[in-house]
Coordinates of N, CA and C in Angstrom, one line a residue:
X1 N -4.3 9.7 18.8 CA -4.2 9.4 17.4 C -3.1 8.4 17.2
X2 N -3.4 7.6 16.4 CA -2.6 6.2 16.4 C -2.0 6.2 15.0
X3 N -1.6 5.2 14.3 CA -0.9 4.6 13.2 C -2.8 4.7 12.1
X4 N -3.7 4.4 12.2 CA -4.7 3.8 11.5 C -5.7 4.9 11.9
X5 N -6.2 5.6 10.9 CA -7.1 7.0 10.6 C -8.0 5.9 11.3
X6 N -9.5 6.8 10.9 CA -10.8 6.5 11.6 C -11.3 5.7 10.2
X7 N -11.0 6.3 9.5 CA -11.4 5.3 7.7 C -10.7 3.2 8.2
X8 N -9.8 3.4 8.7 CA -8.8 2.4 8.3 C -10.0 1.2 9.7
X9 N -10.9 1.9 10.6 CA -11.6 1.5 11.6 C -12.8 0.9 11.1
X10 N -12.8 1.2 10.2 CA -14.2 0.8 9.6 C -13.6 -0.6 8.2
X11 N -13.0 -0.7 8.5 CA -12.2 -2.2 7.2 C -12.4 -3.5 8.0
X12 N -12.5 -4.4 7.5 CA -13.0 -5.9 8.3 C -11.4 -6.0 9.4
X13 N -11.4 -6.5 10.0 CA -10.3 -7.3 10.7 C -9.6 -8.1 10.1
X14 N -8.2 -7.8 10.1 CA -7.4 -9.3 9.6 C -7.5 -10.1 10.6
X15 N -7.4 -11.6 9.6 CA -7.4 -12.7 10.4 C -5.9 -12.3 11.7
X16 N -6.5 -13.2 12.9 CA -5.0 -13.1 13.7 C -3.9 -13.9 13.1
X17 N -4.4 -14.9 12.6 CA -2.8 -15.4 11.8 C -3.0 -14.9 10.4
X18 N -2.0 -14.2 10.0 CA -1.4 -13.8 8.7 C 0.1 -14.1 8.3
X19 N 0.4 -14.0 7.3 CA 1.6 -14.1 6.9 C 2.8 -12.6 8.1
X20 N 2.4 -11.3 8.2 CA 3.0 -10.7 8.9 C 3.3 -10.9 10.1
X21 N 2.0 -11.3 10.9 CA 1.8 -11.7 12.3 C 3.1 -12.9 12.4
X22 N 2.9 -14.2 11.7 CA 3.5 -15.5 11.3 C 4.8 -14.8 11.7
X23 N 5.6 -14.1 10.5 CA 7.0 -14.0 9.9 C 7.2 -12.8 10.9
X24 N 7.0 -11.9 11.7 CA 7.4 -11.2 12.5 C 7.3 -11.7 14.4
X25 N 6.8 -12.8 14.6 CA 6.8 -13.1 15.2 C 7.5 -14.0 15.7
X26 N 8.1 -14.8 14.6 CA 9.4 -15.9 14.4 C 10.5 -14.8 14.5
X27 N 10.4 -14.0 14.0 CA 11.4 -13.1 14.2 C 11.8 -13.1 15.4
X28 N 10.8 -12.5 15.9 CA 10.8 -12.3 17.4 C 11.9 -13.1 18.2
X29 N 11.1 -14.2 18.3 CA 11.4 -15.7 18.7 C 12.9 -16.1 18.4
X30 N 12.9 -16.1 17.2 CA 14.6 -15.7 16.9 C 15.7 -14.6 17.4
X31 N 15.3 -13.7 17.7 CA 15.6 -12.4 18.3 C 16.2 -13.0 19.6
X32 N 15.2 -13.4 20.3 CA 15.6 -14.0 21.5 C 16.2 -15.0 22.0
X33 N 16.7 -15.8 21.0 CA 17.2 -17.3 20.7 C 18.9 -16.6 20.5
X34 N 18.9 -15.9 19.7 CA 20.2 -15.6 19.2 C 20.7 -14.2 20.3
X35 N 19.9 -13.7 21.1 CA 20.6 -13.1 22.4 C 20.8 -14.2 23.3
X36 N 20.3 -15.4 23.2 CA 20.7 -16.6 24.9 C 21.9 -16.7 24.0
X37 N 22.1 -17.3 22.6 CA 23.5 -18.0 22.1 C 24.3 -16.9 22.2
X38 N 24.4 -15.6 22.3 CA 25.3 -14.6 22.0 C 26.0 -14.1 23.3
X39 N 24.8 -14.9 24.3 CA 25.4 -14.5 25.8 C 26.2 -15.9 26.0
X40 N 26.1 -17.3 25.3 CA 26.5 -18.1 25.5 C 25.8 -18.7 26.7
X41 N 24.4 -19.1 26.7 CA 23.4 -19.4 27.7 C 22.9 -20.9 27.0
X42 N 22.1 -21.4 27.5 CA 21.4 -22.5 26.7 C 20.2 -21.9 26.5
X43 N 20.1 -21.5 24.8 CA 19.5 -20.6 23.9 C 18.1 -21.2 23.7
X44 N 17.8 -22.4 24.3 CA 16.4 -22.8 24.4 C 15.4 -22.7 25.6
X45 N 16.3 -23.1 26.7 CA 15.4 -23.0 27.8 C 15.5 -22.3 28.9
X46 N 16.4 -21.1 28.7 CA 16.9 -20.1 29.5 C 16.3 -18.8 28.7
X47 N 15.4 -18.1 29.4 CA 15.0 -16.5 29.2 C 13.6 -17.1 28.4
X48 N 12.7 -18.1 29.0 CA 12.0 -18.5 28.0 C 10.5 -17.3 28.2
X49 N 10.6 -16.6 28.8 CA 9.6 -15.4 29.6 C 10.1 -14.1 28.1
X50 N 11.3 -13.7 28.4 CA 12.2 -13.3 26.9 C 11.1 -13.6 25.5
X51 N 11.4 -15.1 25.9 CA 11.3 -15.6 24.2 C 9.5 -15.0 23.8
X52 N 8.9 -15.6 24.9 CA 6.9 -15.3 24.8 C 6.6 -13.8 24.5
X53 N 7.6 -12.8 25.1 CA 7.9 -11.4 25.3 C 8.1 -11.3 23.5
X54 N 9.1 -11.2 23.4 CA 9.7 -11.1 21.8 C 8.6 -11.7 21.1
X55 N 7.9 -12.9 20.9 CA 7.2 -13.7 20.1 C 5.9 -12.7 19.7
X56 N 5.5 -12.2 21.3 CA 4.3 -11.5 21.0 C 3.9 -10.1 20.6
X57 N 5.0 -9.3 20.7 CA 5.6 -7.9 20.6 C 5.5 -8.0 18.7
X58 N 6.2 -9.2 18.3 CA 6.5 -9.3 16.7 C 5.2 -9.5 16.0
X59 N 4.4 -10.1 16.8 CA 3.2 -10.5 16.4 C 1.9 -9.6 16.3
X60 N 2.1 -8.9 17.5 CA 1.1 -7.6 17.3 C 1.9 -6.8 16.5
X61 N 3.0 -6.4 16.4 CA 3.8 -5.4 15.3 C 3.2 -6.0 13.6
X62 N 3.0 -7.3 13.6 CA 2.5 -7.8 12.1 C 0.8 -7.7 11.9
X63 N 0.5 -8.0 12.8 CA -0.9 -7.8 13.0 C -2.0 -6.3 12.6
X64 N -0.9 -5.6 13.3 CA -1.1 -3.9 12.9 C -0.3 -3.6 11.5
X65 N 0.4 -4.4 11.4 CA 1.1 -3.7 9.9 C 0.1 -4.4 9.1
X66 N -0.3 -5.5 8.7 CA -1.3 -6.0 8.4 C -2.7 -5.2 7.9
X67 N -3.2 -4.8 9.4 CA -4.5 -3.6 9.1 C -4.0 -2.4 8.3
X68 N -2.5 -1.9 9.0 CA -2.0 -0.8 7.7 C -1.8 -1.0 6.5
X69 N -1.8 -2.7 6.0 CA -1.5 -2.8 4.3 C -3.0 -2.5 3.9
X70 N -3.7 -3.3 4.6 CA -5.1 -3.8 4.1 C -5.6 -2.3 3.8
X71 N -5.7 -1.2 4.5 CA -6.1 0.0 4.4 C -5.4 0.8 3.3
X72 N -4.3 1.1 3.2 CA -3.5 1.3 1.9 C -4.1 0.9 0.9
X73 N -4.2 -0.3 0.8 CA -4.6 -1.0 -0.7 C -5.6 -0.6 -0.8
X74 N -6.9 -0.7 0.3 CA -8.4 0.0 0.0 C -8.5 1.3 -0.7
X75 N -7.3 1.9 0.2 CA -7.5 3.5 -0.6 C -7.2 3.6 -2.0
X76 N -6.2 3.0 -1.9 CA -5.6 2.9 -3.7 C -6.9 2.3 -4.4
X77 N -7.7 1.5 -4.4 CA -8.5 0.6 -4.9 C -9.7 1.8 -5.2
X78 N -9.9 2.7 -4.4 CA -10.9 3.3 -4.0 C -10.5 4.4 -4.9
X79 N -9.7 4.6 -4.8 CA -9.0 6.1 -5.8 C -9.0 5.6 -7.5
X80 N -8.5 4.5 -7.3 CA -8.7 3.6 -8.8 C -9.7 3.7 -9.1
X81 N -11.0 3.2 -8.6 CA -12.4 3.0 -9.2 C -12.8 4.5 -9.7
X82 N -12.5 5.6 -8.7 CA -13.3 6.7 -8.8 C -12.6 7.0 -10.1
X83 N -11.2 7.3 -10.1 CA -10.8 7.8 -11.6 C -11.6 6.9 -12.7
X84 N -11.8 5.9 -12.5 CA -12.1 5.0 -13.6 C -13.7 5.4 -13.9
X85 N -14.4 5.6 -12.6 CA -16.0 6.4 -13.0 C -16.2 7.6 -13.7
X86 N -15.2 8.5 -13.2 CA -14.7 9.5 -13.8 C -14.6 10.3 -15.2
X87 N -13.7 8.9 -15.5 CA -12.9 9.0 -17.0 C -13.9 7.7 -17.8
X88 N -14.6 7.7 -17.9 CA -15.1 6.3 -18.6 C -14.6 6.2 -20.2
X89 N -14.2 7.4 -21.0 CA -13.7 7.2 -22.4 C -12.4 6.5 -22.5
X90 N -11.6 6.7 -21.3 CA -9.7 6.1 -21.3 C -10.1 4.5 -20.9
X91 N -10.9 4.2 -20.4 CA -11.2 2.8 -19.9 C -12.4 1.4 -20.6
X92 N -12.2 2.2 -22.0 CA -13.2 1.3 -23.1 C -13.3 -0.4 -23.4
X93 N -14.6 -0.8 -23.1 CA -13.6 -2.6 -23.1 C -13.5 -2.6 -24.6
X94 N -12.8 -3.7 -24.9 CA -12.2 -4.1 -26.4 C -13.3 -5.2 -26.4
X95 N -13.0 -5.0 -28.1 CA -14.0 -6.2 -28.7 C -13.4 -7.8 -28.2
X96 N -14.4 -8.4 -28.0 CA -13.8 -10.2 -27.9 C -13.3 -10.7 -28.8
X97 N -12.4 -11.4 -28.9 CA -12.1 -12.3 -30.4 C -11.5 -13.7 -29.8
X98 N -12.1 -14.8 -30.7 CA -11.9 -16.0 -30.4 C -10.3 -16.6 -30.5
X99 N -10.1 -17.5 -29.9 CA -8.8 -17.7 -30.0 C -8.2 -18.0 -31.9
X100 N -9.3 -18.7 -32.4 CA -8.8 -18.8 -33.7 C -8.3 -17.5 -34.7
X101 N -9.1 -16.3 -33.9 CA -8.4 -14.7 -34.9 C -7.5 -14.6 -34.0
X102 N -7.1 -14.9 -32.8 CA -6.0 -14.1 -32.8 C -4.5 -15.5 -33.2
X103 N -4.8 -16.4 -33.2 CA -3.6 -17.2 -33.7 C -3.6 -17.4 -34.7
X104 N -2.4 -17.8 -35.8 CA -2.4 -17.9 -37.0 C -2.4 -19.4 -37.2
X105 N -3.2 -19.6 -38.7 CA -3.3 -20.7 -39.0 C -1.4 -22.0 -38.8
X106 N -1.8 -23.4 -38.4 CA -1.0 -23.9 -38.1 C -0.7 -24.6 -39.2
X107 N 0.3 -24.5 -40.3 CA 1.3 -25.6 -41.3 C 2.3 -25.8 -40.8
X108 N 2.5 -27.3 -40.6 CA 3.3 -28.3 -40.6 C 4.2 -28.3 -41.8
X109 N 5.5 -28.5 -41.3 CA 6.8 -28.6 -42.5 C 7.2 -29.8 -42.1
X110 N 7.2 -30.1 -43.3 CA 7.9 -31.6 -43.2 C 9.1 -31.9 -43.9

């Protein structure tokens, strides 16, 4: 049993690049950058095995957090509709009114 029920298995796939994947993976990347400068190494081209290591680790960490938002939000979405089938008297649409009833006539002062 993992992080993602058998419900969360049946949701489309997030794209591989996402904003999480993206921003946790720079992280990463950074992570690794700022241990070469902290050892006082040359922070670009030394431990660059490190850096792919870190880069990819942050990426599948976003990738999966990712399917865990997407699944959250379905549930909520899913829990919303049903109350809303539910209760149909709390959820009434309102009448339309054109923009001219709801703003008031426009006089100029001069």
């Amino acid at each position: 049993m993992g992080l993602l029920t058998d419900e969360a298995k049946v949701l489309p796939p997030p794209g591989i690049v996402n904003r999480n994947s993206l921003w946790l993976g720079f992280c990463g990347w950074l992570t690794a950058l700022l241990h070469n400068a902290m050892n006082r190494n040359p922070f670009l081209v030394l431990g660059v095995h490190r850096q792919v290591l870190f880069t990819s680790v942050g990426w599948f960490v976003g990738y999966y957090l990712t399917k865990l938002e997407n699944y959250t939000y379905a549930k909520l979405d899913r829990e919303m509709f049903e109350y809303i089938r539910q209760h149909p008297g709390d959820f009434q649409e309102k009448e339309k009114k054109t923009l001219a009833e709801v703003l008031e006539d426009f006089h100029p002062i001069r």
